[in-house]
Coordinates of C-alpha atoms in Angstrom, one line a residue:
Chain A
M959 CA 0.2 0.0 -0.5
S960 CA 1.3 3.6 -0.9
F961 CA 4.4 4.3 -3.1
D962 CA 6.6 4.5 0.6
R963 CA 9.0 1.8 -1.1
L964 CA 9.7 3.3 -3.9
I965 CA 10.1 6.9 -2.2
E966 CA 12.3 5.3 0.5
K967 CA 14.5 3.8 -2.3
I968 CA 14.7 7.3 -4.5
I969 CA 15.6 9.1 -0.8
E970 CA 18.4 6.6 -0.3
L971 CA 20.1 6.9 -3.7
K972 CA 18.8 10.5 -4.0
N973 CA 17.5 10.1 -7.0
P974 CA 14.0 10.5 -8.4
T975 CA 14.2 8.9 -11.7
V976 CA 13.3 5.8 -13.6
V977 CA 15.1 4.3 -16.4
G978 CA 12.4 2.8 -19.4
L979 CA 13.6 -0.8 -20.4
D980 CA 11.9 0.0 -24.3
P981 CA 14.5 -2.1 -25.8
K982 CA 13.8 -2.4 -29.7
L983 CA 16.5 -5.1 -31.3
E984 CA 18.2 -2.0 -33.5
Y985 CA 18.9 -0.5 -29.9
V986 CA 21.0 -3.7 -28.8
P987 CA 24.7 -3.6 -29.8
K988 CA 25.4 -5.3 -33.0
Y989 CA 27.8 -7.8 -31.2
I990 CA 24.5 -8.9 -28.8
Q991 CA 22.6 -9.7 -31.8
R992 CA 25.2 -11.7 -33.4
R993 CA 25.0 -14.3 -30.2
Y994 CA 21.4 -15.2 -31.0
L995 CA 20.8 -14.6 -34.9
E996 CA 23.8 -16.9 -35.9
K997 CA 22.6 -19.6 -33.4
D998 CA 18.3 -19.4 -33.7
G999 CA 18.5 -17.5 -37.0
L1000 CA 16.3 -14.3 -37.5
T1001 CA 13.3 -15.0 -35.4
L1002 CA 11.7 -13.5 -32.3
K1003 CA 13.2 -16.0 -30.1
A1004 CA 16.7 -14.8 -30.8
A1005 CA 15.8 -11.3 -30.9
A1006 CA 14.0 -11.8 -27.1
K1007 CA 17.2 -13.4 -26.4
A1008 CA 19.5 -10.5 -27.1
I1009 CA 17.1 -8.2 -25.4
Y1010 CA 17.2 -9.8 -22.6
D1011 CA 21.0 -9.7 -22.5
F1012 CA 21.1 -6.0 -23.5
N1013 CA 18.8 -5.2 -20.3
Q1014 CA 20.6 -7.5 -17.8
A1015 CA 23.9 -5.4 -18.7
I1016 CA 21.9 -1.8 -18.0
I1017 CA 19.9 -3.2 -14.9
D1018 CA 23.6 -4.4 -13.6
E1019 CA 25.4 -1.1 -14.4
I1020 CA 22.6 1.3 -13.1
H1021 CA 21.3 -0.7 -10.1
D1022 CA 23.0 1.3 -7.6
V1023 CA 22.3 4.6 -9.0
V1024 CA 18.6 4.4 -10.1
P1025 CA 15.9 3.2 -7.8
A1026 CA 13.6 1.8 -10.6
I1027 CA 13.0 0.5 -14.3
K1028 CA 9.9 0.7 -16.1
P1029 CA 9.6 -2.1 -18.8
Q1030 CA 7.5 -0.7 -21.6
A1031 CA 4.9 -4.1 -22.6
A1032 CA 4.6 -3.0 -26.0
Y1033 CA 8.3 -3.9 -27.1
Y1034 CA 8.1 -7.2 -25.7
E1035 CA 5.1 -7.9 -27.2
M1036 CA 6.1 -7.4 -30.3
Y1037 CA 8.6 -10.4 -30.3
G1038 CA 5.3 -12.6 -29.0
H1039 CA 5.6 -15.3 -26.4
Y1040 CA 9.5 -15.2 -26.2
G1041 CA 9.1 -11.2 -25.7
I1042 CA 6.9 -11.9 -23.2
R1043 CA 9.3 -14.3 -21.2
T1044 CA 12.1 -11.6 -21.5
L1045 CA 9.6 -9.4 -19.8
E1046 CA 9.0 -11.8 -17.0
K1047 CA 13.1 -12.3 -16.5
T1048 CA 13.6 -8.6 -17.0
I1049 CA 11.2 -7.8 -13.9
R1050 CA 12.6 -10.7 -11.6
Y1051 CA 16.4 -9.7 -12.5
A1052 CA 15.5 -6.1 -11.7
K1053 CA 14.0 -7.0 -8.4
L1054 CA 17.0 -9.4 -7.8
N1055 CA 19.3 -6.2 -7.8
G1056 CA 16.9 -4.3 -5.3
M1057 CA 15.4 -2.4 -7.8
F1058 CA 11.4 -0.9 -7.9
V1059 CA 9.6 -2.3 -11.0
I1060 CA 6.8 -0.1 -12.9
T1061 CA 5.4 -2.1 -15.9
D1062 CA 4.3 0.2 -18.2
G1063 CA 1.3 -1.6 -19.7
K1064 CA -1.3 1.4 -19.8
R1065 CA -3.9 -1.5 -19.1
N1066 CA -7.4 -1.0 -18.7
D1067 CA -10.6 -3.1 -18.6
I1068 CA -13.8 -3.7 -16.1
G1069 CA -14.7 -6.5 -13.7
A1070 CA -13.5 -10.1 -13.9
T1071 CA -11.2 -8.7 -17.1
M1072 CA -9.2 -5.8 -14.5
E1073 CA -8.7 -9.0 -11.8
A1074 CA -7.5 -10.9 -14.4
Y1075 CA -4.7 -7.9 -15.3
T1076 CA -4.1 -7.1 -12.1
N1077 CA -3.6 -10.8 -11.1
A1078 CA -1.1 -11.2 -14.2
H1079 CA 1.0 -7.9 -13.3
L1080 CA 0.7 -7.2 -10.0
G1081 CA -1.1 -10.1 -8.1
T1082 CA -0.5 -13.8 -8.3
T1083 CA -2.3 -16.4 -10.9
L1084 CA -4.3 -19.5 -9.1
V1085 CA -4.0 -22.9 -10.8
G1086 CA -5.4 -25.7 -8.3
E1087 CA -4.2 -24.6 -4.9
N1088 CA -0.8 -23.2 -6.2
S1089 CA -0.7 -19.4 -6.3
M1090 CA 1.7 -18.0 -8.6
E1091 CA 3.3 -14.5 -9.6
A1092 CA 2.9 -14.4 -13.6
F1093 CA 4.8 -10.9 -14.0
G1094 CA 5.3 -9.9 -9.9
A1095 CA 6.5 -5.8 -10.8
D1096 CA 5.8 -3.9 -8.3
A1097 CA 3.6 -0.8 -10.3
L1098 CA 1.3 -0.7 -13.2
T1099 CA 0.3 2.2 -15.6
V1100 CA -3.5 2.2 -16.6
N1101 CA -5.7 4.0 -18.2
G1102 CA -8.9 5.2 -16.3
Y1103 CA -11.2 6.0 -19.0
L1104 CA -13.9 3.4 -17.7
G1105 CA -14.1 4.5 -14.5
T1106 CA -13.9 3.2 -10.6
D1107 CA -14.8 -0.2 -12.1
G1108 CA -11.4 -0.6 -13.8
I1109 CA -9.3 0.6 -10.6
E1110 CA -11.2 -1.5 -8.0
P1111 CA -9.6 -4.4 -8.7
L1112 CA -6.4 -2.8 -8.8
L1113 CA -6.8 -1.3 -5.4
K1114 CA -7.4 -4.6 -3.8
V1115 CA -4.1 -6.1 -4.6
C1116 CA -2.7 -2.3 -3.9
R1117 CA -3.9 -2.3 -0.6
K1118 CA -2.9 -6.1 0.5
Q1119 CA 0.4 -6.6 -1.2
D1120 CA 2.1 -3.2 -1.2
K1121 CA 1.7 -2.3 -4.8
G1122 CA 0.8 0.8 -6.8
I1123 CA -0.6 2.0 -9.9
Y1124 CA -0.1 5.2 -12.0
V1125 CA -3.4 6.2 -14.2
L1126 CA -2.9 8.3 -17.4
V1127 CA -3.7 12.0 -16.4
K1128 CA -2.0 14.1 -19.3
T1129 CA 0.0 12.6 -21.1
S1130 CA 3.2 13.9 -22.9
N1131 CA 2.4 13.8 -26.5
K1132 CA 1.5 16.6 -28.8
S1133 CA -2.1 15.3 -29.5
S1134 CA -3.1 14.9 -25.6
G1135 CA -4.9 18.1 -25.2
E1136 CA -7.4 16.5 -28.1
L1137 CA -9.8 14.9 -25.5
Q1138 CA -7.9 15.9 -22.0
D1139 CA -7.6 19.6 -22.4
L1140 CA -11.1 20.0 -23.3
K1141 CA -12.9 21.4 -20.4
L1142 CA -16.4 20.0 -18.5
E1143 CA -19.2 22.2 -18.0
D1144 CA -18.2 23.7 -14.8
G1145 CA -14.9 24.8 -16.7
T1146 CA -12.7 22.0 -15.2
P1147 CA -10.2 20.7 -17.9
I1148 CA -10.8 16.4 -18.4
Y1149 CA -7.6 15.8 -17.4
A1150 CA -8.0 17.8 -14.1
K1151 CA -11.1 15.5 -13.4
M1152 CA -9.1 12.5 -14.1
G1153 CA -6.4 13.8 -11.5
D1154 CA -9.2 14.2 -8.8
L1155 CA -10.4 10.6 -9.6
C1156 CA -6.9 9.7 -8.7
E1157 CA -7.2 11.8 -5.3
K1158 CA -10.5 9.6 -4.7
W1159 CA -9.3 6.0 -5.3
G1160 CA -6.1 6.8 -3.5
A1161 CA -8.2 8.5 -0.8
D1162 CA -7.4 5.4 1.8
T1163 CA -3.9 4.0 0.9
I1164 CA -1.8 7.2 2.0
G1165 CA 1.4 6.4 3.4
K1166 CA 4.0 8.0 5.4
Y1167 CA 5.2 10.5 3.2
G1168 CA 1.7 11.6 2.1
Y1169 CA 1.2 9.8 -1.2
S1170 CA -1.2 7.0 -1.9
A1171 CA -0.8 3.9 -3.8
V1172 CA -2.6 5.5 -6.9
G1173 CA 0.0 8.2 -8.8
A1174 CA -0.9 9.7 -12.1
V1175 CA 1.1 10.1 -15.4
V1176 CA 2.0 13.8 -16.1
G1177 CA 4.1 14.7 -18.9
A1178 CA 7.1 16.7 -18.5
T1179 CA 6.2 18.5 -22.3
Y1180 CA 3.8 20.3 -20.3
P1181 CA 5.3 21.7 -17.1
E1182 CA 2.7 24.4 -16.0
M1183 CA 0.0 21.4 -15.8
L1184 CA 2.7 19.6 -13.9
A1185 CA 2.9 22.1 -11.5
E1186 CA -0.7 23.2 -11.5
L1187 CA -1.6 19.5 -10.8
R1188 CA 1.0 19.2 -7.8
Q1189 CA -1.0 21.6 -6.3
R1190 CA -4.5 20.1 -7.0
L1191 CA -3.3 16.7 -5.7
P1192 CA -1.5 16.6 -3.0
H1193 CA -1.5 12.5 -2.6
T1194 CA -0.9 11.8 -5.9
M1195 CA 2.8 10.6 -6.5
F1196 CA 3.3 11.5 -10.5
L1197 CA 5.3 9.5 -12.8
V1198 CA 6.9 12.1 -15.6
P1199 CA 7.7 10.9 -19.2
G1200 CA 9.0 13.0 -21.9
Y1201 CA 12.0 14.6 -20.3
G1202 CA 15.0 14.4 -22.9
A1203 CA 14.1 13.0 -26.1
Q1204 CA 10.3 14.1 -26.2
G1205 CA 12.0 17.8 -25.2
G1206 CA 11.1 18.2 -22.0
G1207 CA 13.6 20.2 -19.9
A1208 CA 15.1 19.2 -16.7
E1209 CA 14.0 23.1 -15.1
G1210 CA 10.2 22.5 -16.1
L1211 CA 10.2 19.6 -13.7
K1212 CA 10.7 21.4 -10.9
G1213 CA 7.0 22.4 -10.8
G1214 CA 6.2 18.5 -10.2
F1215 CA 8.2 17.8 -7.0
D1216 CA 6.7 19.0 -3.5
A1217 CA 8.5 21.0 -0.9
N1218 CA 11.0 18.1 -0.2
G1219 CA 11.9 17.0 -3.8
L1220 CA 9.4 14.0 -3.3
G1221 CA 6.1 13.7 -5.4
A1222 CA 7.5 12.8 -8.7
I1223 CA 9.8 10.2 -10.7
V1224 CA 11.1 10.8 -14.3
N1225 CA 11.5 8.3 -16.4
S1226 CA 13.8 8.6 -19.5
S1227 CA 14.2 5.7 -22.1
R1228 CA 16.1 5.7 -25.1
A1229 CA 18.8 8.4 -23.7
V1230 CA 19.9 5.8 -21.3
M1231 CA 19.4 2.5 -23.4
C1232 CA 21.2 4.3 -26.5
A1233 CA 23.7 6.3 -25.0
Y1234 CA 26.6 4.3 -26.5
K1235 CA 25.4 5.5 -30.2
K1236 CA 25.2 9.7 -28.6
E1237 CA 28.3 9.2 -27.3
E1238 CA 30.0 7.5 -30.5
C1239 CA 32.0 5.1 -28.3
D1240 CA 32.7 1.7 -28.9
E1241 CA 29.2 -0.8 -28.6
R1242 CA 30.7 -3.0 -26.2
D1243 CA 31.1 0.2 -23.8
F1244 CA 27.1 0.6 -24.2
A1245 CA 26.3 -0.4 -20.1
K1246 CA 28.7 2.0 -19.4
A1247 CA 27.7 4.7 -21.5
A1248 CA 24.1 3.9 -20.2
R1249 CA 25.4 4.6 -16.2
R1250 CA 26.9 8.0 -17.7
E1251 CA 23.6 8.8 -19.0
V1252 CA 22.0 8.3 -15.5
I1253 CA 24.4 9.9 -13.4
R1254 CA 23.7 12.9 -15.7
M1255 CA 20.4 12.8 -15.8
R1256 CA 20.1 12.7 -11.9
D1257 CA 22.7 15.3 -11.5
D1258 CA 20.6 17.6 -13.9
I1259 CA 17.2 16.8 -12.5
T1260 CA 18.2 17.1 -8.7
Q1261 CA 20.1 20.3 -8.9
Y1262 CA 16.7 21.9 -9.4
I1263 CA 14.8 20.2 -6.6
N1264 CA 15.0 20.0 -2.7
L1265 CA 15.6 16.0 -2.2
K1266 CA 17.7 15.8 1.2
Chain B
M186 CA -8.7 -1.6 -44.6
S187 CA -12.5 -1.2 -43.7
F188 CA -14.3 -3.7 -41.8
D189 CA -15.2 -5.2 -45.4
R190 CA -14.0 -8.7 -44.6
L191 CA -15.8 -9.1 -41.3
I192 CA -19.0 -7.7 -42.7
E193 CA -19.0 -10.1 -45.4
K194 CA -18.6 -12.8 -43.4
I195 CA -21.4 -11.6 -41.0
I196 CA -23.8 -11.6 -44.2
E197 CA -22.5 -14.9 -45.3
L198 CA -23.2 -16.5 -41.9
K199 CA -26.3 -14.1 -41.2
N200 CA -25.0 -13.8 -37.8
P201 CA -23.5 -10.5 -36.4
T202 CA -22.3 -11.9 -33.4
V203 CA -18.9 -12.5 -32.0
V204 CA -17.7 -15.1 -29.2
G205 CA -14.9 -13.9 -26.4
L206 CA -12.2 -16.3 -25.4
D207 CA -11.7 -14.9 -22.2
P208 CA -11.1 -18.6 -20.5
K209 CA -10.5 -18.8 -16.8
L210 CA -8.8 -22.1 -15.7
E211 CA -12.3 -22.7 -14.0
Y212 CA -14.0 -22.4 -17.0
V213 CA -12.3 -25.5 -18.6
P214 CA -13.7 -28.9 -17.8
K215 CA -12.0 -31.0 -15.3
Y216 CA -11.2 -33.9 -17.6
I217 CA -9.2 -31.6 -19.8
Q218 CA -7.4 -29.7 -17.0
R219 CA -6.1 -32.9 -15.5
R220 CA -4.7 -34.1 -19.1
Y221 CA -1.9 -31.5 -18.0
L222 CA -2.0 -30.8 -14.1
E223 CA -1.1 -34.0 -13.7
K224 CA 1.9 -34.2 -16.3
D225 CA 3.2 -30.4 -15.5
G226 CA 2.0 -30.0 -12.1
L227 CA -0.3 -27.3 -10.6
T228 CA 2.0 -24.3 -13.0
L229 CA 0.8 -22.0 -15.6
K230 CA 2.5 -24.0 -18.3
A231 CA -0.2 -26.3 -17.4
A232 CA -3.0 -24.0 -17.3
A233 CA -2.1 -22.6 -20.3
K234 CA -2.1 -25.9 -22.2
A235 CA -5.5 -27.3 -20.7
I236 CA -6.6 -23.2 -21.8
Y237 CA -5.5 -24.2 -25.5
D238 CA -7.4 -27.5 -25.7
F239 CA -10.8 -25.7 -24.4
N240 CA -10.1 -22.8 -27.4
Q241 CA -9.6 -25.3 -30.2
A242 CA -12.5 -27.3 -29.3
I243 CA -14.9 -24.3 -28.9
I244 CA -13.6 -23.1 -32.2
D245 CA -14.2 -26.6 -33.5
E246 CA -17.9 -26.4 -33.0
I247 CA -18.5 -22.6 -33.9
H248 CA -16.6 -21.5 -36.6
D249 CA -19.4 -22.5 -39.3
V250 CA -22.1 -20.6 -37.2
V251 CA -20.4 -17.6 -35.9
P252 CA -17.8 -15.2 -37.8
A253 CA -15.5 -14.1 -35.2
I254 CA -14.0 -14.7 -32.0
K255 CA -12.7 -12.1 -29.6
P256 CA -9.9 -13.5 -27.4
Q257 CA -9.4 -11.0 -24.2
A258 CA -5.5 -10.7 -23.6
A259 CA -5.9 -10.0 -20.2
Y260 CA -6.7 -13.9 -19.4
Y261 CA -3.6 -15.0 -21.5
E262 CA -1.3 -12.6 -19.6
M263 CA -2.4 -14.2 -16.2
Y264 CA -0.9 -17.4 -17.6
G265 CA 2.5 -15.3 -18.4
H266 CA 5.0 -16.4 -21.6
Y267 CA 2.9 -19.7 -21.3
G268 CA -0.4 -18.2 -21.4
I269 CA 0.7 -15.7 -24.3
R270 CA 1.6 -18.7 -26.4
T271 CA -2.0 -19.8 -26.2
L272 CA -3.1 -16.7 -27.5
E273 CA -1.4 -16.8 -30.7
K274 CA -2.3 -20.4 -31.3
T275 CA -5.4 -19.7 -30.4
I276 CA -5.6 -16.6 -33.2
R277 CA -4.1 -19.0 -35.7
Y278 CA -6.2 -21.8 -35.5
A279 CA -9.3 -19.2 -35.4
K280 CA -7.8 -17.8 -38.7
L281 CA -7.3 -21.2 -39.8
N282 CA -10.7 -22.3 -39.6
G283 CA -11.6 -18.8 -41.5
M284 CA -12.8 -16.7 -38.4
F285 CA -12.2 -12.8 -38.2
V286 CA -9.9 -12.4 -35.0
I287 CA -10.2 -9.5 -32.9
T288 CA -7.9 -8.9 -30.1
D289 CA -9.9 -7.4 -27.3
G290 CA -6.5 -5.4 -25.6
K291 CA -7.6 -2.2 -25.1
R292 CA -4.3 -1.2 -26.0
N293 CA -3.0 2.7 -25.7
D294 CA 0.2 4.6 -26.2
I295 CA 1.7 6.8 -28.3
G296 CA 4.5 7.2 -31.1
A297 CA 6.9 4.4 -31.4
T298 CA 5.5 2.7 -28.7
M299 CA 2.2 2.5 -30.3
E300 CA 4.0 1.5 -33.3
A301 CA 5.2 -1.6 -31.2
Y302 CA 2.0 -2.3 -30.1
T303 CA 0.4 -2.4 -33.7
N304 CA 3.2 -4.5 -35.1
A305 CA 2.8 -6.8 -32.0
H306 CA -1.2 -7.3 -32.5
L307 CA -2.0 -6.5 -36.2
G308 CA 1.2 -6.3 -38.1
T309 CA 4.6 -7.6 -38.0
T310 CA 7.9 -7.7 -36.3
L311 CA 11.1 -7.0 -38.3
V312 CA 13.9 -9.3 -36.8
G313 CA 16.9 -8.4 -39.4
E314 CA 15.4 -8.9 -42.9
N315 CA 13.0 -11.3 -41.5
S316 CA 9.3 -9.8 -41.1
M317 CA 7.1 -11.9 -39.0
E318 CA 3.8 -11.7 -37.6
A319 CA 3.7 -12.3 -33.8
F320 CA -0.1 -12.4 -33.1
G321 CA -1.2 -11.6 -36.6
A322 CA -5.3 -10.7 -35.5
D323 CA -7.4 -9.0 -37.8
A324 CA -8.5 -6.1 -35.4
L325 CA -7.3 -4.7 -31.9
T326 CA -9.7 -2.9 -29.5
V327 CA -7.8 0.3 -28.4
N328 CA -8.7 3.2 -25.8
G329 CA -8.5 6.8 -27.4
Y330 CA -7.8 8.9 -24.1
L331 CA -4.3 9.7 -25.7
G332 CA -5.5 11.2 -29.0
T333 CA -4.4 10.9 -32.6
D334 CA -1.0 10.1 -31.3
G335 CA -2.4 6.9 -30.6
I336 CA -4.6 6.2 -33.2
E337 CA -2.5 7.0 -36.3
P338 CA 0.3 4.5 -35.9
L339 CA -2.6 1.5 -35.8
L340 CA -4.3 3.4 -39.2
K341 CA -1.2 3.3 -41.2
V342 CA -1.6 -0.8 -40.8
C343 CA -5.5 -0.8 -41.3
R344 CA -4.9 1.4 -44.7
K345 CA -2.1 -1.0 -46.1
Q346 CA -2.9 -4.7 -44.5
D347 CA -6.8 -4.5 -44.4
K348 CA -7.1 -4.4 -40.5
G349 CA -9.4 -2.4 -38.2
I350 CA -9.2 -1.1 -34.3
Y351 CA -12.2 -0.5 -31.9
V352 CA -11.9 2.5 -30.1
L353 CA -13.6 2.6 -26.6
V354 CA -16.6 5.2 -26.5
K355 CA -19.3 4.0 -24.2
T356 CA -18.4 1.2 -22.2
S357 CA -20.7 -1.3 -20.5
N358 CA -20.1 -0.9 -17.1
K359 CA -21.8 0.6 -14.1
S360 CA -19.3 3.0 -13.5
S361 CA -18.7 4.0 -17.4
G362 CA -20.6 7.3 -17.1
E363 CA -18.0 8.6 -14.4
L364 CA -15.9 10.3 -16.9
Q365 CA -17.4 8.9 -20.2
D366 CA -21.1 10.6 -19.6
L367 CA -19.4 14.2 -18.5
K368 CA -20.9 17.0 -20.4
L369 CA -18.1 19.2 -22.2
E370 CA -18.7 23.1 -22.1
D371 CA -20.9 22.1 -25.8
G372 CA -23.1 20.2 -23.8
T373 CA -21.5 17.2 -25.8
P374 CA -20.9 14.5 -23.3
I375 CA -17.3 12.6 -23.6
Y376 CA -18.1 9.6 -25.3
A377 CA -20.1 11.5 -28.0
K378 CA -16.7 13.4 -28.3
M379 CA -15.0 10.3 -28.6
G380 CA -17.5 9.0 -31.3
D381 CA -16.9 11.9 -33.2
L382 CA -13.2 11.4 -33.0
C383 CA -13.9 7.8 -34.4
E384 CA -15.6 9.3 -37.6
K385 CA -12.6 11.5 -38.0
W386 CA -10.0 9.2 -37.7
G387 CA -11.9 6.4 -40.0
A388 CA -12.7 8.8 -42.6
D389 CA -10.7 8.0 -45.6
T390 CA -11.0 4.0 -44.8
I391 CA -14.7 3.6 -45.6
G392 CA -15.5 0.5 -47.2
K393 CA -18.4 -0.7 -49.6
Y394 CA -20.7 -1.4 -46.4
G395 CA -20.3 2.3 -45.3
Y396 CA -17.9 1.5 -42.3
S397 CA -14.5 2.9 -41.7
A398 CA -11.7 0.7 -40.2
V399 CA -12.2 2.5 -37.3
G400 CA -15.1 0.9 -34.9
A401 CA -16.3 1.8 -31.4
V402 CA -16.9 -0.3 -28.5
V403 CA -20.2 0.6 -27.3
G404 CA -21.9 -1.7 -24.3
A405 CA -25.5 -3.3 -25.2
T406 CA -26.2 -2.0 -21.4
Y407 CA -27.1 1.9 -22.3
P408 CA -29.5 1.1 -25.1
E409 CA -30.5 4.5 -25.7
M410 CA -27.2 5.9 -26.2
L411 CA -26.4 2.9 -28.5
A412 CA -28.9 4.0 -30.6
E413 CA -28.1 7.8 -30.4
L414 CA -24.7 6.7 -31.3
R415 CA -25.9 4.7 -34.3
Q416 CA -27.6 8.0 -35.7
R417 CA -24.2 10.0 -34.5
L418 CA -21.7 7.8 -36.1
P419 CA -22.8 6.3 -39.4
H420 CA -19.3 5.1 -40.8
T421 CA -18.0 3.8 -37.4
M422 CA -19.1 0.0 -36.8
F423 CA -19.9 -1.2 -33.2
L424 CA -18.4 -3.9 -31.0
V425 CA -21.0 -4.3 -28.6
P426 CA -20.2 -6.0 -24.9
G427 CA -22.4 -6.7 -22.0
Y428 CA -25.3 -8.7 -24.0
G429 CA -26.4 -11.8 -21.7
A430 CA -24.2 -12.0 -18.3
Q431 CA -24.0 -8.2 -18.1
G432 CA -27.7 -7.6 -18.5
G433 CA -28.1 -6.3 -22.2
G434 CA -31.5 -8.3 -23.6
A435 CA -31.5 -8.4 -27.6
E436 CA -34.2 -6.0 -28.2
G437 CA -32.4 -3.3 -26.6
L438 CA -29.5 -4.0 -29.2
K439 CA -32.0 -3.3 -32.3
G440 CA -30.7 0.4 -31.7
G441 CA -27.2 -0.1 -32.8
F442 CA -27.8 -1.9 -36.2
D443 CA -28.4 0.0 -39.9
A444 CA -31.4 -0.5 -41.5
N445 CA -29.3 -3.6 -42.9
G446 CA -28.8 -5.4 -40.1
L447 CA -25.4 -4.5 -40.2
G448 CA -22.7 -2.1 -38.3
A449 CA -22.8 -3.8 -35.4
I450 CA -21.5 -7.2 -33.7
V451 CA -22.5 -8.1 -30.4
N452 CA -20.4 -10.5 -28.1
S453 CA -20.7 -13.0 -25.7
S454 CA -18.1 -14.5 -23.7
R455 CA -18.9 -16.5 -20.7
A456 CA -22.3 -17.6 -21.8
V457 CA -20.8 -19.5 -24.4
M458 CA -17.2 -20.9 -22.6
C459 CA -19.7 -21.9 -19.6
A460 CA -22.8 -23.2 -21.5
Y461 CA -22.1 -26.8 -20.2
K462 CA -22.4 -25.3 -17.0
K463 CA -25.6 -23.5 -17.1
E464 CA -27.1 -26.4 -18.9
E465 CA -25.7 -29.2 -16.2
C466 CA -24.8 -31.5 -19.4
D467 CA -21.8 -33.5 -19.1
E468 CA -18.5 -31.7 -19.0
R469 CA -17.6 -33.4 -22.3
D470 CA -20.2 -32.3 -23.7
F471 CA -18.9 -28.6 -23.2
A472 CA -18.3 -27.9 -27.4
K473 CA -21.7 -29.0 -28.5
A474 CA -23.1 -26.7 -25.7
A475 CA -21.4 -23.7 -26.6
R476 CA -22.5 -24.5 -30.3
R477 CA -26.2 -25.0 -29.1
E478 CA -25.6 -21.3 -27.0
V479 CA -24.1 -19.6 -30.3
I480 CA -27.4 -20.7 -32.5
R481 CA -29.2 -19.6 -29.6
M482 CA -27.6 -15.9 -29.2
R483 CA -28.0 -15.7 -33.1
D484 CA -31.9 -16.2 -33.2
D485 CA -32.2 -14.4 -30.1
I486 CA -30.5 -11.3 -31.8
T487 CA -30.9 -11.4 -35.4
Q488 CA -35.0 -11.7 -34.7
Y489 CA -35.0 -7.7 -34.0
I490 CA -32.7 -6.8 -37.0
N491 CA -33.3 -6.8 -40.8
L492 CA -30.2 -8.9 -41.8
K493 CA -30.5 -10.5 -45.3

């Protein structure tokens, strides 16, 4: 219940960032690709195995700097059940390395189906009397368009098993305003209304740092809305995509944090995974380049906030 | 491009329904469960294998009556990568049997990530020069909260590879109104605005029956909204959940169809999968019971519409 575990890890490492592991095969250095493509051919299986080696090496290098990873489900589904196996193994490996794992799946459904998603990603699946984790992440991103029926099954597991969710509120993309910025009859924009629902859904799960188990996704690309929502949603922790590659600068993130430098975790994906390409270093140095980038990102962001 | 292929199948079988394959292990007859649980133990692997046998037997019995199946991704993810393999095989088996496959995944994201979901579920994944289908469904349900950036990558594949999407507009659950029914400043409810976006997104993909490649999910549980949206969205085909188990009656569906009995496809999941439980027949007769139920459903629904 609540995001206390994640927040403690953020305080311990003095680093409110998360690395998105969204690995396309083309991000994986050629020498790793060759290991498997030569053995298994140009197959989904070979690609999925290469991606696991890539993820593992990055986790080895960053786990003492960064509190969390955020694997994006889409990039694993692309490789079919082989990719999903890599997702399972990546989550397990990150947890073994003491990292907090947020599966970015933006899942949404109702009733028994939402229970199935909850069991899959955060809870356990029952086979006979045997209860097993299918993925076993610590948190999941979700889409709240279906209302409380889509959130309640998640909350049950958040309360019992110390897990959390991030609901899409104001996303980082250009067209996010098409629906999210429209104003309701009373003048409230839809994204703010969705934010209010997050406060309501999380109300009975507030932890010792003041944040509930129900967080919100709010893009770095709209700094004024990030600051506005920080004020409006005092118990809702933010997951902030859009830093770096999508154009959100570090100073603009400031408004997403509270006076203690808490209340937000900022994601970077491609800039970390492909740091070796940007640096133009030897591809065998990709994991060290990722480490250099996460340290740079940490220092870039923490200079503007008051995290002790 | 467009839903012509599905509509032709509906006309051929005179049946505008789809069977949701959302198989919990407890729906699978004990004699099938035993086949695998004795061999592989109480494992996710055994459960996933049992579910595949169950799906296969149902497809064998219904494919000459029902035009389409709709596997719900959540129930496969519950069983980890073993479950996902069962999903892949179920899709392939249904297609081999001439059925149209709608993966119910309610996926949503932006840019490169939405491209990855699109490639995974509808398109192909590239490994080196080798392009492969990971899942290869004909259509996918999606959530439009992120706007055009989340839909455009899907449309590219819909146009090129004759695929379709269903966007959540007005869902069948009790709390769907919490957000979806709220009125915008000009008095339009959010669900109608989302419907208008579907018309816009689909505008250049309209097929010979007048429907585009962008459909909408509209619940059977709100018959007046179903009828209102049929008028408002003349080029948007509806996927209608909530018939039967969730309380939507056949007569209330009428308003979702056009004058030719087209424009909608009605889903039933549990009532078909668990027909043998309701009938209290021998569990070995589960697939025949499913067949009896899909015929009953077809006749129940077509009595109110004008499908020639």
